[in-house]
XYZ file of C-alpha atoms in Angstrom:
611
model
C 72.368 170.051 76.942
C 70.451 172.053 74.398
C 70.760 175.356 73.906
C 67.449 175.775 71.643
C 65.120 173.627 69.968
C 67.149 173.065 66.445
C 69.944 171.564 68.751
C 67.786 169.140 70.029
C 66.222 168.432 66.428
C 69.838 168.039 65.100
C 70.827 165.629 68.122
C 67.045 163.375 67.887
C 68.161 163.169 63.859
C 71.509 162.328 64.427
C 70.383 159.825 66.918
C 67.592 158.091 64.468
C 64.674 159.836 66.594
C 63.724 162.178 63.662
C 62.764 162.132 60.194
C 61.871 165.358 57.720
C 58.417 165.445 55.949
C 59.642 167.586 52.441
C 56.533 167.232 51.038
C 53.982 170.402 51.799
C 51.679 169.229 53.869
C 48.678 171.374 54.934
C 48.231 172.837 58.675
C 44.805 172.322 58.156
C 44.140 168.700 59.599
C 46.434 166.812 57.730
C 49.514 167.362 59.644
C 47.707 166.450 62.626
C 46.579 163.168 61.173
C 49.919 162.529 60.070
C 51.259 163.401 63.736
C 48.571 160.771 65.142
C 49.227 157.829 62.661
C 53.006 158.166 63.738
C 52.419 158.318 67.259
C 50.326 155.211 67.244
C 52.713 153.270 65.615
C 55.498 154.204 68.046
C 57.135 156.261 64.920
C 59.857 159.030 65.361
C 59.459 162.735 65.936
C 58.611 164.626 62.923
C 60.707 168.248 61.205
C 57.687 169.471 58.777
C 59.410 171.675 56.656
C 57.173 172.718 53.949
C 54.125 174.042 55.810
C 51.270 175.048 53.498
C 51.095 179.137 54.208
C 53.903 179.592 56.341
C 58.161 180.048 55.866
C 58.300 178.349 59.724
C 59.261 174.599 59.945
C 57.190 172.360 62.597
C 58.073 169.679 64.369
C 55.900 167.242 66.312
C 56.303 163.858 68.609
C 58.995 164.944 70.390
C 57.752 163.742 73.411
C 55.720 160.233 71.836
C 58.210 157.517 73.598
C 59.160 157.753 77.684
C 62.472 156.120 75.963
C 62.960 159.448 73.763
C 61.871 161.564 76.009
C 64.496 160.601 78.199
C 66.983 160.463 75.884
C 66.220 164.430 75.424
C 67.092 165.054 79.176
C 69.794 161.981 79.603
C 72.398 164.997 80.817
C 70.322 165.875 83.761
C 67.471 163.683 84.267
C 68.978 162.125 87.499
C 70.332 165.380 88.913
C 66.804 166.583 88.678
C 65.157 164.197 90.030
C 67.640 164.191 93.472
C 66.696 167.920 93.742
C 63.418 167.222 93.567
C 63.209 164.849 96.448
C 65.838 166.946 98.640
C 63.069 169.785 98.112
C 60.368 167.033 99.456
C 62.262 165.528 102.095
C 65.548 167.983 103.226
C 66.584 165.628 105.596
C 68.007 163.736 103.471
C 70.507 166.370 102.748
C 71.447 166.975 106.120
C 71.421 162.721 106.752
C 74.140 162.376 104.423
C 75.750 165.932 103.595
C 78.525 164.640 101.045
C 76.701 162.320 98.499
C 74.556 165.546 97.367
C 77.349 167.920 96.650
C 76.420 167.496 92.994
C 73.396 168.489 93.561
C 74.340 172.461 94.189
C 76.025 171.866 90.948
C 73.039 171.519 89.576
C 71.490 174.015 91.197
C 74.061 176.412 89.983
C 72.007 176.444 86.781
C 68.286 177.223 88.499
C 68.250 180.820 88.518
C 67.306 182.697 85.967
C 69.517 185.499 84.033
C 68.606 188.533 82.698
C 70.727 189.674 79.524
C 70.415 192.675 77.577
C 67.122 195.368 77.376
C 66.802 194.397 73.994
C 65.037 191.844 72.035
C 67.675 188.922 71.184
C 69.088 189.995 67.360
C 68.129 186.941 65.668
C 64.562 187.839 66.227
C 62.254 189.902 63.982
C 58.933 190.997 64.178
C 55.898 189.010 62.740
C 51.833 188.582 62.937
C 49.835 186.056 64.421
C 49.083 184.568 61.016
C 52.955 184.486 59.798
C 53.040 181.829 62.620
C 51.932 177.907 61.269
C 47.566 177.786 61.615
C 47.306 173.943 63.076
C 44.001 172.716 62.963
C 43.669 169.247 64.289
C 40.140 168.148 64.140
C 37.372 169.635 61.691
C 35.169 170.946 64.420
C 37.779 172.887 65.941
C 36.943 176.794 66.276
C 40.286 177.389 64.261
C 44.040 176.829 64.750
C 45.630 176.619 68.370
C 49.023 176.432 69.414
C 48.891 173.232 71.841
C 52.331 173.789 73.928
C 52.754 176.751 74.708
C 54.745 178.401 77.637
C 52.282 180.729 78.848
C 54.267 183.301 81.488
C 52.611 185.742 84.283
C 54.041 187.616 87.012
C 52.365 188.865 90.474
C 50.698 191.907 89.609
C 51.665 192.218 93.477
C 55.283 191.082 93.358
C 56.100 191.476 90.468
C 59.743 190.108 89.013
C 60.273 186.345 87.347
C 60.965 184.282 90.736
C 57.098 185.462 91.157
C 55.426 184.246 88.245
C 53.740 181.680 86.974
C 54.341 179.307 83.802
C 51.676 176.971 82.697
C 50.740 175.124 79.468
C 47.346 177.146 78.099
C 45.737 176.480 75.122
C 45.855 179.237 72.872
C 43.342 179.893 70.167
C 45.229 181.627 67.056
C 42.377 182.692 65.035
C 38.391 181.870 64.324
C 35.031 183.207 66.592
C 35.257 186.246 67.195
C 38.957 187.448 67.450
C 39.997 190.244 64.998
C 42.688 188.913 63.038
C 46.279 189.341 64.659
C 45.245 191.278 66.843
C 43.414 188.999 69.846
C 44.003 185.897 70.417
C 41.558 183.188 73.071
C 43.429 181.573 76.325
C 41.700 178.566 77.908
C 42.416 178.145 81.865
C 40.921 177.765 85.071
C 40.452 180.346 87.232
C 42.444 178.034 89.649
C 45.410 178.016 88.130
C 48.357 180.270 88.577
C 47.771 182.517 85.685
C 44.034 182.899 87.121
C 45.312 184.293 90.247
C 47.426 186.727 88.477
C 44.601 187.454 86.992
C 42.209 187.653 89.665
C 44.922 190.429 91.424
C 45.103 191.800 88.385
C 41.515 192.885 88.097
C 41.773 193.776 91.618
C 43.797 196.466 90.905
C 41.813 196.990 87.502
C 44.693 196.991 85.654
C 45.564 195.035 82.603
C 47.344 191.616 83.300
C 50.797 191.392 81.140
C 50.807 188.524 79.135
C 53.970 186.241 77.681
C 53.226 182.836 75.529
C 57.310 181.712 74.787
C 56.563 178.568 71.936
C 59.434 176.041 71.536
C 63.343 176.828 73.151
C 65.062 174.426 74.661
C 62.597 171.455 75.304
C 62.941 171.550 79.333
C 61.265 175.164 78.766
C 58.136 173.372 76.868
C 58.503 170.377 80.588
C 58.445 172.778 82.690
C 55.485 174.902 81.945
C 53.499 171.594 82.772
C 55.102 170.563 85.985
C 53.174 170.067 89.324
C 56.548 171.504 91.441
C 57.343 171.320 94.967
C 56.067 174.625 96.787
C 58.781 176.749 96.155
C 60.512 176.031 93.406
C 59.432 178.239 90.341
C 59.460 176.908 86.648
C 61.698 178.760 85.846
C 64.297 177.505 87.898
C 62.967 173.931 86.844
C 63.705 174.910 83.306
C 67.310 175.519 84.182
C 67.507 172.817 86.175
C 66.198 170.338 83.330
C 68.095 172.306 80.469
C 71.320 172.520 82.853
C 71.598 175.866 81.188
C 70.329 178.898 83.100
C 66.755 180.202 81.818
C 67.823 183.283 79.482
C 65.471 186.585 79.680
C 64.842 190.305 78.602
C 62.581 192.736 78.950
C 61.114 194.513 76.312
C 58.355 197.239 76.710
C 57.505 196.019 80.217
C 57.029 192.410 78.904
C 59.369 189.507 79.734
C 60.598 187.783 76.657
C 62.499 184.422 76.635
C 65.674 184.998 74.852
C 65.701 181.439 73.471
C 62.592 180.741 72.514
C 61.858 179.969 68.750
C 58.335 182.457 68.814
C 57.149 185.000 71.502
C 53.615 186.386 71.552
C 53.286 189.367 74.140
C 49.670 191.120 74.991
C 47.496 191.798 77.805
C 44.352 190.235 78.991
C 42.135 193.499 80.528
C 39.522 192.510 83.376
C 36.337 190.984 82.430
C 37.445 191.468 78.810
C 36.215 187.777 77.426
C 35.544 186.069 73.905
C 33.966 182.844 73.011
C 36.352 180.108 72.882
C 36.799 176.712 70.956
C 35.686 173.941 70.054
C 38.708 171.952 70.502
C 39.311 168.336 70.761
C 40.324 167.688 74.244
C 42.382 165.036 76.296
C 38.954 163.434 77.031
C 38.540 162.271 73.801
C 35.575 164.838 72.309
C 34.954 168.549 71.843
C 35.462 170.864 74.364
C 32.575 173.575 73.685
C 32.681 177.484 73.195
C 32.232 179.271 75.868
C 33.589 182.743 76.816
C 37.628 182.741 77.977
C 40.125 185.467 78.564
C 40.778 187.278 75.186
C 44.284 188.787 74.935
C 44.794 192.242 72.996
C 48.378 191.245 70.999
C 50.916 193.621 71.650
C 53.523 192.438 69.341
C 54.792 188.966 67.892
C 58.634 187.962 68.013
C 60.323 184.908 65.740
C 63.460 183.697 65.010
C 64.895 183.566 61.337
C 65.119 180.023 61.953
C 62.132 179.037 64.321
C 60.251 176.114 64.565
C 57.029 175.208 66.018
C 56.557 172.771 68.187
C 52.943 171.318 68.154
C 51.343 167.932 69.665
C 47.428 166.267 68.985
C 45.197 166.383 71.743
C 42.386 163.786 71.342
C 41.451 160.111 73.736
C 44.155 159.179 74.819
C 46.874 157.383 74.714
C 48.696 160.745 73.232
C 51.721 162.587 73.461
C 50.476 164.492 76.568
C 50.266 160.794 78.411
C 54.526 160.319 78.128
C 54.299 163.880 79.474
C 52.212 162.461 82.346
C 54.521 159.129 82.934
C 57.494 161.761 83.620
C 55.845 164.143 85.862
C 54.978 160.631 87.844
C 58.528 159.349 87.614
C 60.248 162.988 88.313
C 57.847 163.673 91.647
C 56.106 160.628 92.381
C 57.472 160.885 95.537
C 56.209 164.060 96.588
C 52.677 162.965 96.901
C 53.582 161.113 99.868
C 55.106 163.747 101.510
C 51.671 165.934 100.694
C 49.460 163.627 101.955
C 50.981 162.008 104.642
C 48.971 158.289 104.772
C 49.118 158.027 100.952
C 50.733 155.184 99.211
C 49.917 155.923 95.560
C 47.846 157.753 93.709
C 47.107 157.370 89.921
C 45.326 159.521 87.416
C 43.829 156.701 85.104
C 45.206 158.064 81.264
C 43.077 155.547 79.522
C 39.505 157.314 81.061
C 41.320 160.873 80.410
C 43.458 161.630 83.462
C 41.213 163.630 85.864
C 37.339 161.638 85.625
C 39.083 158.515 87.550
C 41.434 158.039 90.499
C 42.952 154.977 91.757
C 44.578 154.945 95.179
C 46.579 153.259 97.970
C 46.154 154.657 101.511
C 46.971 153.368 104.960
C 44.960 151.909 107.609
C 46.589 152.617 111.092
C 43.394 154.194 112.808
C 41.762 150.649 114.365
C 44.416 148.005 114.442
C 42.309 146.532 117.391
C 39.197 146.146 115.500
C 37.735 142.526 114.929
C 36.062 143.719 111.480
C 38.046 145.494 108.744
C 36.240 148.761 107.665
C 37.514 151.656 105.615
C 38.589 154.216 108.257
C 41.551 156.191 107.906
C 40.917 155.589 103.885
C 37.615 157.917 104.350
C 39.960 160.754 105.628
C 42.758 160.306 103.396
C 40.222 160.394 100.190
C 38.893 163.541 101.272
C 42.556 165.017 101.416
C 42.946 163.551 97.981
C 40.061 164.927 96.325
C 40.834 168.838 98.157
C 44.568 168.786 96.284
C 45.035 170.769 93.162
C 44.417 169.345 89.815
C 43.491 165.971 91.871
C 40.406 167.932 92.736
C 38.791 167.485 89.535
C 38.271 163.633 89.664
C 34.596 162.698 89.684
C 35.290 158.799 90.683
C 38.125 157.984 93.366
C 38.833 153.992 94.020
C 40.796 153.757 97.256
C 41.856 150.936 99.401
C 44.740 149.901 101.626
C 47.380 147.232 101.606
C 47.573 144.326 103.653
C 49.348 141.211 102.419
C 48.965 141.736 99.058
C 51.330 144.279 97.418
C 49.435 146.561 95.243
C 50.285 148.369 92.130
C 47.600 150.967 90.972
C 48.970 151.383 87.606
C 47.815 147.619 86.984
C 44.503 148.995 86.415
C 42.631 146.126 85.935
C 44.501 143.691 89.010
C 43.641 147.190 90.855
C 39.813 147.287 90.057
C 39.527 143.449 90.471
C 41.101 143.918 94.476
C 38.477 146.990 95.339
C 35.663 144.882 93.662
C 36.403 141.572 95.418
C 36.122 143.259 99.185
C 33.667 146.208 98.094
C 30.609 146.394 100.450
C 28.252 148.488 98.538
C 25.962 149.025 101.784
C 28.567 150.892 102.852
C 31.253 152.314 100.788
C 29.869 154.339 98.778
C 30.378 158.176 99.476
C 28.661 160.806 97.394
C 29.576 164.544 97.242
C 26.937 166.427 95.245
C 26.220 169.554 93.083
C 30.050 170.297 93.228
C 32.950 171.444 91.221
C 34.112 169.160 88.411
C 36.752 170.236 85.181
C 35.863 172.085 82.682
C 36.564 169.894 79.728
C 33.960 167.404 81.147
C 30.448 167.919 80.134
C 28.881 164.524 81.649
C 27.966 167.135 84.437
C 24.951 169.343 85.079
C 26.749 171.998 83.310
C 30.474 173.791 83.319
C 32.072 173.232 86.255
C 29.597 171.760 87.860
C 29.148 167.689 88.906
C 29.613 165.710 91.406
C 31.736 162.899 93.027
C 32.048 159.809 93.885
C 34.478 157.813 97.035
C 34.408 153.949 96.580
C 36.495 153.264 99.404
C 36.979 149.301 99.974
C 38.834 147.316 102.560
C 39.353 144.434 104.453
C 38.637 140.427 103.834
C 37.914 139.374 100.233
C 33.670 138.863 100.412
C 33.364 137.468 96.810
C 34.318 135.299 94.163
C 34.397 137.330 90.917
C 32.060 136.158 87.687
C 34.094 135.028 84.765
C 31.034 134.704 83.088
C 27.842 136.465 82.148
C 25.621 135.683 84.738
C 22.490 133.673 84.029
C 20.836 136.640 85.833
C 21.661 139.674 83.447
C 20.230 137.890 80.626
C 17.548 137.459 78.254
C 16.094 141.279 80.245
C 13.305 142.913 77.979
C 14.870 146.044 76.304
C 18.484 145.134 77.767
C 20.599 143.431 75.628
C 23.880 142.252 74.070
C 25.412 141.228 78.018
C 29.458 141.322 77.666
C 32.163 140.416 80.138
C 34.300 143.068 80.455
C 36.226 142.435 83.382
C 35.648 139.536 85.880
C 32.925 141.615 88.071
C 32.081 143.642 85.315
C 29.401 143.519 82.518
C 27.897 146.108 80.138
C 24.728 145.478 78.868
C 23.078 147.694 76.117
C 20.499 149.592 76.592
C 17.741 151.921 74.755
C 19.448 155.452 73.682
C 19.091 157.978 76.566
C 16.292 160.505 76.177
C 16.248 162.324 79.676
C 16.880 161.454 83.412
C 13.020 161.227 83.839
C 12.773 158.140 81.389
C 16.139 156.889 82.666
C 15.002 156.106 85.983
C 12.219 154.745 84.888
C 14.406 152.573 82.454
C 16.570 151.914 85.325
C 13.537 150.635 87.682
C 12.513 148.545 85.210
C 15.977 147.162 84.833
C 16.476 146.855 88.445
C 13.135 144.677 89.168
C 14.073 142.591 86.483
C 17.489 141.236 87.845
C 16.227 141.421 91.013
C 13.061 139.167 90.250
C 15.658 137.035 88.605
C 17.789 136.233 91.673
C 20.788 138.585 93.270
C 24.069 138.697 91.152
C 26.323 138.907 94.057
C 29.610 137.890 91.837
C 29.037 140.936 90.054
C 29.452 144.293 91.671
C 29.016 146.268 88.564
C 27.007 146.604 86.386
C 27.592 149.152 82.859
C 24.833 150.131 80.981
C 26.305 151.343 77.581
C 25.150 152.101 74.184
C 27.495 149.871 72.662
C 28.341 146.649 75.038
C 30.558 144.697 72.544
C 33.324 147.815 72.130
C 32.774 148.288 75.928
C 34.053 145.191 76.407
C 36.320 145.022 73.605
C 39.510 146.707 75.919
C 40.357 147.400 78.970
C 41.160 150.921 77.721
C 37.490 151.386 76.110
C 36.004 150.558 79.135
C 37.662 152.798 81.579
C 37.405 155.292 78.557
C 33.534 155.265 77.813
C 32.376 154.569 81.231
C 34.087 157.165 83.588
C 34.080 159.900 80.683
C 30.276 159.466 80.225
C 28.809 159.415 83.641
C 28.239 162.331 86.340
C 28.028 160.117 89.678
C 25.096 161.844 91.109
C 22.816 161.081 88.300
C 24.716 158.131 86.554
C 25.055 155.858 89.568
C 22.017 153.317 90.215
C 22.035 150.118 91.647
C 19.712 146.702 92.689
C 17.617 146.858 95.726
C 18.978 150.369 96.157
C 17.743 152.160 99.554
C 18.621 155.204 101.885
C 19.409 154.747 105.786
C 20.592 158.370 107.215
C 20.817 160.006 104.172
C 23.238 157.388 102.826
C 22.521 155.651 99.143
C 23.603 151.913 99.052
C 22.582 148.867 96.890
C 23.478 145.186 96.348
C 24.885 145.791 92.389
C 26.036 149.208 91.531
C 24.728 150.529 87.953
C 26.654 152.525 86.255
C 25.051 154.250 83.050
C 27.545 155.330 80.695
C 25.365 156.033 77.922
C 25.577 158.950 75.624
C 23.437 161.790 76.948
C 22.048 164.566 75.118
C 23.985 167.096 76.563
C 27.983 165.220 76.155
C 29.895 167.251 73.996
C 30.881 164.719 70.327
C 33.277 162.255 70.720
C 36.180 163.456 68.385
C 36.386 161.544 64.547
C 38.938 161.358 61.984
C 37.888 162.554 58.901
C 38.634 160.103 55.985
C 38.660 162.383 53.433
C 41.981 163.446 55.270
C 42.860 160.099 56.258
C 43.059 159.518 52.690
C 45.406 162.264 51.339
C 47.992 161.671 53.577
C 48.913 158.607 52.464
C 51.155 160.179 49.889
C 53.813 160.836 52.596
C 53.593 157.431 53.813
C 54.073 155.265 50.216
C 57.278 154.371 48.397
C 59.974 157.054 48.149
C 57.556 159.669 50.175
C 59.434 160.748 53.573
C 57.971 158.426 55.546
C 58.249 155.353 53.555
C 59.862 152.622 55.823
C 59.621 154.645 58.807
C 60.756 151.876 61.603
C 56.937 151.987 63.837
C 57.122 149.794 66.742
């Protein structure tokens, strides 16, 4: 159990998890680059502690293995995880009363304390640019601070077993902020600091603001967890840290005694700055646009604090172990959400929230001859009205029946839905509606559509292994490539407009159908580059769900409408690059190249034992 985040850095070192960068490295990409070279290569977490411009250490990777990860939280890991399903299904408790008496032990170290009025003595007052500037890709508007613990409380009920505590990212300087004194937060309005907010303004008062960076590392865990309703993160962070979560107040804002840096201020209503560009978990830019601006109050630090940073970019990242323990911690509480569902998983490799894959039940027509998604349709519409599961644009959802299914075997997963997928039927648009806001394949922020492809019943084809003879040798549409068996991107002209794309897509359609129907192959990906399409599994789900708006991306052969509903015989998927995407995000080799001093012989991360 840590009691702060040197304790854990001290116990990940002793432990061969760790190793210290001496030489100075510069905030300004190249301790990001370093960061994502490491993490590739399966390398340890990393204690910078000569940060150009600053006297605060760093450390990164913390989180870059499931297997260190867990060893951070080996003390109460299981514990945890018991409360959490006794919170999603009580009955257990009461089945069995005596084999979860540990589990008010752990309990015991949920709530919250309060200690003294005072700010903790080892802290001392700073400014915003005393704190490490961490740019990690050269179009970013500045530096941001990427893990943040960003604390509210109910401008209505207010108090900490009322507040919120989500992971924000917060823009440190660039734009327009006036240096040390504002700083840009990024959220939905959604989320539970945008209700605060939204009260807030109500009342037109000011909304008191908290970011707590580093602490104990079930403080950083927390502030990312999709919790049972009713349990707080704040009692999660005790739970996780098995040491109660340690607080004071100082001029009417809440400050985390054991946090490493505190950054208090108030966002006022309507008061809003451009923020960004930042390189997102989608793999490109996020844009500016105008976010919440918070007026800094004052800025806190330890003697001895360290920041705690990770790279966003396409993943796999950091943020994707953070995803694999939120599964494994409350996996089970989707179930007991949305009563019919199996499984659901947010594909990491296509950026977590563009594409679903899910299991569902089929109990509705048990007498019925013909197998038909039914009680699939219902449970997909459940799915895609649920919190952050909202956001997904394209939702694959079938059923068992003999076959066990896994959804995290992406590619077995896609192969099932395309072998029994009747595309007269089973496709099941919602249009002009809400999508996230780091996704710009949409019509503009916000703002997209979605897409059901609901599939059960008896397998109707045999999959191509092959290119079929029909998708070649096509005028204008080239390069066919395998990418899957069902699947094959073809290249096509770059995209101008959606007026010349349809005609494109005509013209591509009346080719393969003059050719003869490619029933072995559902789906078709037009692409801009076929042969990296095709080169991974992880490229494709990558380029073509992160490039395509279903609404105006989705096209197929001998397409019609019956009763307002689109079908076709091959769906058409075009995942070009469209004028209005945000960049994909690029390593600069300029950097690439000056950080290979830390990596050569008797630098600090000579022999460094990558996977």
């Amino acid at each position: 159990m840590y009691q702060n985040l040197e304790d854990c850095i001290v116990d990940l070192e002793k432990n061969g998890h760790l190793v210290r960068v001496k030489e100075e490295v510069d905030p300004y990409l190249e301790m990001a680059a370093i960061h994502l070279k490491v993490y590739e290569a399966g390398g340890p977490a990393l204690l910078f502690e000569n940060v150009k411009g600053s006297k605060f250490k760093a450390v990164s990777n913390l989180f870059g293995t499931i297997e260190r990860s867990k060893f951070i939280f080996r003390s109460t890991w299981d514990s945890v995880q018991t409360v959490i399903a006794l919170r999603n299904d009580p009955i257990k408790a009461l089945k069995n009363p005596f084999k979860h008496v540990k589990t008010g032990l752990a309990a015991s170290t949920a709530l919250p304390v309060k200690k003294n009025k005072n700010a903790p003595v080892t802290m001392e007052e700073i400014s915003i640019e005393d704190i490490p500037s961490i740019q990690h890709w050269p179009m970013d508007g500045g530096a941001f601070i990427t893990l943040p613990q960003v604390y509210t409380e109910d401008p209505d009920k207010p108090g900490i077993m009322n507040s919120n505590l989500g992971m924000y990212r917060v823009q440190l300087n660039g734009n327009d902020y006036e240096t040390n004194k504002e700083i840009g937060l990024h959220y939905q309005i959604h989320r539970g600091i945008g209700v605060h907010q939204a009260k807030a303004n109500k009342l037109g008062k000011p909304l008191k603001v908290s970011i707590f960076i580093g602490g104990p590392p079930a403080h950083t865990l927390s502030s990312v967890m999709p919790l049972p309703e009713g349990m707080s993160e704040m009692t999660f962070a005790g739970l996780l840290a098995g040491r109660r979560f340690r607080y004071s107040y100082i001029d009417g804002y809440c400050i985390s005694n054991d946090a490493d840096f505190v950054i208090t201020g108030e966002i006022r209503p309507n008061d809003t700055k451009p923020e960004g560009p930042f390189g997102d978990h989608l793999g490109y830019y996020s844009l500016t646009h105008s976010f919440p601006v918070m007026k800094v109050h004052k800025v806190y630090a330890k003697s001895n604090a360290i920041l705690p940073f990770t790279v966003v970019g396409r993943p796999p990242q950091e943020d994707t172990v953070f995803g694999e323990m939120i599964h494994e911690l409350t996996g089970g509480a989707v179930k007991q959400e949305l009563p019919g569902v199996k499984e659901v998983h947010a594909v990491d490799a296509a950026g977590v929230h563009p594409l679903l894959f899910a299991i569902g039940s089929e109990r509705y027509t048990p007498y019925q001859q013909v197998k038909q998604p039914t009680e699939i349709l219902t449970i997909a519409n459940k799915i895609l009205g649920t919190g952050q599961l909202s956001l997904a644009k394209f939702l694959f959802i079938t059923a068992e029946e003999d076959i066990p299914l896994n959804s995290h075997d992406e590619t077995a997963f896609l192969k099932y839905i395309l072998e029994r997928i009747d595309l007269k039927r089973d496709l099941h648009f919602y249009t002009n509606t809400t999508m996230d806001t780091l996704d710009y394949s949409g019509t503009g922020l916000n703002q997209g559509s979605k897409v059901v492809i609901a599939a059960y019943g008896d397998k109707k084809r045999e999959l191509c292994t092959d290119v079929p003879d029909g998708l070649k040798d096509i005028s204008k549409f080239g390069n066919p490539q395998l990418v899957m068996p069902g699947v094959v991107a073809i290249e096509g002209p770059e995209f101008q407009n959606y007026d010349l794309a349809q005609k494109e897509l005509k013209e591509l359609d009346d080719t393969i159908q003059a050719k003869g129907p490619v029933e072995s192959c559902p789906m078709i990906v037009l692409c801009d580059d076929s042969t990296f399409m095709s080169a991974t599994d992880k490229n494709f789900l990558w380029a073509t769900f992160t490039r395509s708006n279903p609404s105006h991306d989705i096209y197929g052969v001998n397409s019609s409408y019956e009763n307002k509903h689109w079908s076709c015989e091959t769906m058409i998927i075009d995942a070009r690059i469209k004028t209005h995407h945000a960049p994909p995000l690029v390593e600069d080799p300029g950097v690439e190249k000056q950080i290979e001093r830390v990596f050569t012989k008797g630098a600090s991360l000579e022999g460094v034992n990558f996977r």
